[in-house]
Short mmCIF file of C-alpha atoms in Angstrom, two decimals:
data_model
loop_
_atom_site.label_atom_id
_atom_site.label_comp_id
_atom_site.label_asym_id
_atom_site.label_seq_id
_atom_site.Cartn_x
_atom_site.Cartn_y
_atom_site.Cartn_z
CA GLY A 1 182.54 -31.65 110.40
CA ALA A 2 183.68 -28.88 108.12
CA GLY A 3 180.24 -27.44 107.52
CA VAL A 4 176.70 -27.24 108.84
CA SER A 5 174.93 -30.55 108.39
CA GLN A 6 171.17 -30.90 108.16
CA SER A 7 169.05 -34.02 108.10
CA PRO A 8 167.03 -35.28 106.47
CA SER A 9 167.70 -33.51 103.18
CA ASN A 10 164.15 -34.23 102.05
CA LYS A 11 161.04 -35.05 104.06
CA VAL A 12 157.56 -35.82 102.79
CA THR A 13 154.91 -36.03 105.46
CA GLU A 14 151.16 -36.26 105.67
CA LYS A 15 149.13 -33.31 106.87
CA GLY A 16 148.64 -33.50 110.62
CA LYS A 17 151.82 -35.46 111.35
CA ASP A 18 154.69 -34.13 113.45
CA VAL A 19 158.19 -33.75 111.98
CA GLU A 20 161.64 -33.19 113.44
CA LEU A 21 164.44 -31.53 111.52
CA ARG A 22 168.01 -31.77 112.73
CA CYS A 23 170.95 -29.39 112.49
CA ASP A 24 174.58 -30.10 113.36
CA PRO A 25 176.40 -26.76 113.48
CA ILE A 26 180.10 -26.15 112.99
CA SER A 27 181.97 -27.17 116.10
CA GLY A 28 182.66 -24.20 118.34
CA HIS A 29 180.07 -21.90 116.79
CA THR A 30 178.09 -20.38 119.63
CA ALA A 31 175.20 -19.03 117.56
CA LEU A 32 172.70 -21.18 115.67
CA TYR A 33 169.84 -19.97 113.49
CA TRP A 34 166.82 -21.47 111.76
CA TYR A 35 165.32 -19.88 108.65
CA ARG A 36 162.54 -20.91 106.31
CA GLN A 37 162.55 -20.41 102.56
CA SER A 38 159.37 -20.85 100.56
CA LEU A 39 159.55 -21.51 96.82
CA GLY A 40 161.05 -18.55 94.99
CA GLN A 41 161.16 -16.43 98.12
CA GLY A 42 163.73 -14.97 100.43
CA LEU A 43 164.64 -16.35 103.81
CA GLU A 44 162.31 -15.89 106.76
CA PHE A 45 163.86 -15.87 110.24
CA LEU A 46 162.42 -18.40 112.69
CA ILE A 47 164.57 -18.70 115.82
CA TYR A 48 168.13 -18.29 117.04
CA PHE A 49 170.23 -19.58 119.90
CA GLN A 50 173.24 -17.75 121.31
CA GLY A 51 175.34 -19.51 123.91
CA ASN A 52 173.43 -20.05 127.14
CA SER A 53 171.06 -17.14 126.56
CA ALA A 54 167.33 -17.65 126.13
CA PRO A 55 166.56 -18.25 122.45
CA ASP A 56 164.97 -15.54 120.32
CA LYS A 57 161.74 -17.19 119.17
CA SER A 58 160.22 -14.08 117.66
CA GLY A 59 160.07 -15.53 114.14
CA LEU A 60 158.20 -18.75 114.88
CA PRO A 61 154.93 -18.52 112.90
CA SER A 62 152.75 -20.43 115.36
CA ASP A 63 152.87 -22.49 118.54
CA ARG A 64 153.09 -25.61 116.39
CA PHE A 65 156.74 -24.71 115.85
CA SER A 66 159.39 -25.25 118.50
CA ALA A 67 163.14 -25.75 118.62
CA GLU A 68 165.75 -26.79 121.09
CA ARG A 69 169.50 -26.87 121.19
CA THR A 70 171.09 -29.50 123.37
CA GLY A 71 174.50 -29.05 124.93
CA GLY A 72 175.13 -25.94 122.93
CA SER A 73 175.52 -28.01 119.78
CA VAL A 74 172.88 -30.00 117.88
CA SER A 75 169.51 -28.35 117.32
CA THR A 76 166.13 -29.85 116.48
CA LEU A 77 163.25 -27.93 114.91
CA THR A 78 159.90 -29.59 115.55
CA ILE A 79 156.70 -28.86 113.67
CA GLN A 80 153.58 -30.37 115.16
CA ARG A 81 150.38 -31.12 113.24
CA THR A 82 151.95 -30.08 109.95
CA GLN A 83 149.92 -28.07 107.45
CA GLN A 84 150.42 -27.68 103.72
CA GLU A 85 151.58 -24.09 104.20
CA ASP A 86 154.51 -25.47 106.22
CA SER A 87 156.00 -26.85 103.00
CA ALA A 88 159.31 -25.07 102.46
CA VAL A 89 163.06 -25.48 102.74
CA TYR A 90 164.20 -25.15 106.33
CA LEU A 91 167.73 -23.80 106.59
CA CYS A 92 170.04 -23.86 109.58
CA ALA A 93 173.08 -21.63 110.01
CA SER A 94 175.75 -21.24 112.63
CA SER A 95 178.28 -18.53 113.35
CA SER A 96 181.10 -17.57 115.70
CA ASP A 97 180.68 -13.85 115.12
CA ARG A 98 177.93 -11.41 114.21
CA VAL A 99 178.38 -11.51 110.50
CA SER A 100 179.81 -14.71 109.09
CA TYR A 101 176.92 -17.15 108.96
CA THR A 102 177.50 -20.60 107.46
CA PHE A 103 174.35 -22.21 106.14
CA GLY A 104 173.56 -25.87 105.69
CA SER A 105 171.95 -27.17 102.51
CA GLY A 106 168.56 -27.31 104.16
CA THR A 107 165.73 -29.78 104.61
CA ARG A 108 163.05 -29.67 101.94
CA LEU A 109 159.75 -30.37 103.69
CA THR A 110 156.70 -31.32 101.66
CA VAL A 111 153.36 -31.71 103.41
CA VAL A 112 150.83 -33.69 101.39
CA GLY B 1 166.59 -7.51 81.70
CA GLU B 2 164.62 -7.26 84.93
CA SER B 3 161.11 -8.23 85.89
CA VAL B 4 159.05 -7.16 88.84
CA GLY B 5 155.85 -8.27 90.45
CA LEU B 6 155.28 -11.71 91.87
CA HIS B 7 158.48 -13.13 90.40
CA LEU B 8 162.04 -12.60 91.56
CA PRO B 9 163.90 -9.91 89.65
CA THR B 10 166.16 -11.40 87.00
CA LEU B 11 169.37 -10.27 85.37
CA SER B 12 170.81 -11.92 82.28
CA VAL B 13 174.36 -11.14 81.16
CA GLN B 14 176.95 -12.49 78.78
CA GLU B 15 180.05 -14.18 80.09
CA GLY B 16 182.77 -11.63 80.62
CA ASP B 17 180.41 -8.71 81.18
CA ASN B 18 180.13 -6.91 84.49
CA SER B 19 176.96 -7.47 86.55
CA ILE B 20 175.27 -5.10 88.94
CA ILE B 21 172.68 -6.42 91.36
CA ASN B 22 170.67 -3.92 93.37
CA CYS B 23 168.93 -4.02 96.72
CA ALA B 24 166.88 -1.53 98.69
CA TYR B 25 166.82 -1.83 102.45
CA SER B 26 164.36 -0.46 104.93
CA ASN B 27 165.98 0.07 108.29
CA SER B 28 168.39 2.95 108.72
CA ALA B 29 169.51 1.40 112.04
CA SER B 30 171.09 -1.59 110.31
CA ASP B 31 174.82 -1.65 110.88
CA TYR B 32 175.95 -4.48 108.63
CA PHE B 33 174.92 -5.41 105.12
CA ILE B 34 175.79 -8.74 103.60
CA TRP B 35 175.49 -10.32 100.17
CA TYR B 36 174.80 -14.03 99.78
CA LYS B 37 174.86 -16.30 96.74
CA GLN B 38 172.51 -19.27 96.60
CA GLU B 39 172.92 -22.00 94.04
CA SER B 40 170.15 -24.48 93.33
CA GLY B 41 169.74 -27.04 96.11
CA LYS B 42 172.23 -25.34 98.41
CA GLY B 43 172.13 -22.95 101.30
CA PRO B 44 173.17 -19.31 100.91
CA GLN B 45 176.91 -18.72 100.73
CA PHE B 46 178.53 -15.59 102.16
CA ILE B 47 180.08 -13.33 99.50
CA ILE B 48 180.98 -10.01 101.08
CA ASP B 49 179.83 -7.66 103.81
CA ILE B 50 180.04 -3.95 104.48
CA ARG B 51 179.61 -1.92 107.64
CA SER B 52 177.23 1.00 107.70
CA ASN B 53 180.09 3.47 108.23
CA MET B 54 181.58 2.54 104.85
CA ASP B 55 180.35 3.26 101.33
CA LYS B 56 182.47 0.82 99.34
CA ARG B 57 184.24 -2.46 99.89
CA GLN B 58 186.05 -4.65 97.41
CA GLY B 59 186.67 -8.35 97.33
CA GLN B 60 187.84 -10.75 94.70
CA ARG B 61 185.90 -9.77 91.53
CA VAL B 62 183.15 -8.27 93.69
CA THR B 63 182.48 -4.77 94.95
CA VAL B 64 179.69 -3.70 97.29
CA LEU B 65 178.46 -0.12 97.31
CA LEU B 66 176.33 1.34 100.07
CA ASN B 67 174.31 4.54 99.67
CA LYS B 68 172.76 5.33 103.02
CA THR B 69 171.07 8.48 101.74
CA VAL B 70 168.69 6.46 99.56
CA LYS B 71 169.04 3.17 101.50
CA HIS B 72 170.47 1.35 98.52
CA LEU B 73 172.99 -1.45 98.29
CA SER B 74 174.56 -2.90 95.17
CA LEU B 75 176.82 -5.81 94.31
CA GLN B 76 179.06 -5.52 91.31
CA ILE B 77 180.58 -8.67 89.83
CA ALA B 78 183.44 -8.15 87.40
CA ALA B 79 184.02 -10.42 84.42
CA THR B 80 180.95 -12.51 85.20
CA GLN B 81 181.36 -16.24 84.67
CA PRO B 82 178.78 -19.01 84.15
CA GLY B 83 179.57 -20.24 87.67
CA ASP B 84 178.23 -16.96 88.99
CA SER B 85 174.71 -17.95 87.91
CA ALA B 86 172.65 -18.14 91.10
CA VAL B 87 170.17 -16.23 93.23
CA TYR B 88 171.74 -13.31 95.07
CA PHE B 89 170.31 -12.01 98.32
CA CYS B 90 171.15 -8.92 100.28
CA ALA B 91 170.70 -9.07 104.03
CA GLU B 92 170.87 -6.53 106.81
CA LEU B 93 171.91 -7.00 110.40
CA ARG B 94 170.76 -4.82 113.25
CA GLY B 95 171.82 -4.52 116.80
CA THR B 96 175.07 -4.56 118.66
CA SER B 97 175.18 -8.22 119.56
CA TYR B 98 174.37 -11.46 117.82
CA GLY B 99 171.19 -10.99 115.95
CA LYS B 100 169.12 -12.20 113.07
CA LEU B 101 169.59 -11.33 109.45
CA THR B 102 166.74 -9.77 107.50
CA PHE B 103 166.90 -10.93 103.90
CA GLY B 104 165.79 -9.17 100.77
CA GLN B 105 163.74 -10.83 98.05
CA GLY B 106 166.64 -12.01 95.89
CA THR B 107 167.73 -11.55 92.28
CA ILE B 108 168.26 -14.36 89.79
CA LEU B 109 171.51 -13.90 87.84
CA THR B 110 171.90 -15.92 84.64
CA VAL B 111 175.21 -15.83 82.81
CA HIS B 112 175.20 -16.94 79.20
CA PRO B 113 178.42 -18.41 77.75
#
């Protein structure tokens, strides 16, 4: 597609459940990033993938968070045993160079 | 005007005025600085970037100024329009390869017709 696609756009889940968030990057973009944005806040880096290199997981807040990128394309961010503090908008971005990130519209996660 | 504290800084302007949005950064090793615009319900959208070896760069209706001495970045929007109303974030990029952006807090710009 022409842009970065994220699904679902909204997700409401019960505390303690696992959730999976999906990101379809722009075709040909070798780098893929996940960020988290809490209400009224800036973006917090979570993880990024670059080509076949090991992902940089330094921003993941706990071991309940994990992500994978299959075939150098689609990525899934998984949150296990969700907590209320996990409620946020999860944004995915992809890029073909160091600077020009294209963001998706995000998945709004609400943990009740 | 602007507010500080627990809330995002805000800037209100009249349509047609020029807007200046400011950002302080922390890491003198950052080599790229980028401005993003985020409208409600959307992801951030790239506006303009500047390398650390420059002090000014102009785009269409926007100018970014970089003052490395005081670690300050600003975005100037000329002839501000209601469609410019959004949250504006500065971001810095470090390292010589692909890396992760570090975002500032954001500023809410409201343009009144």
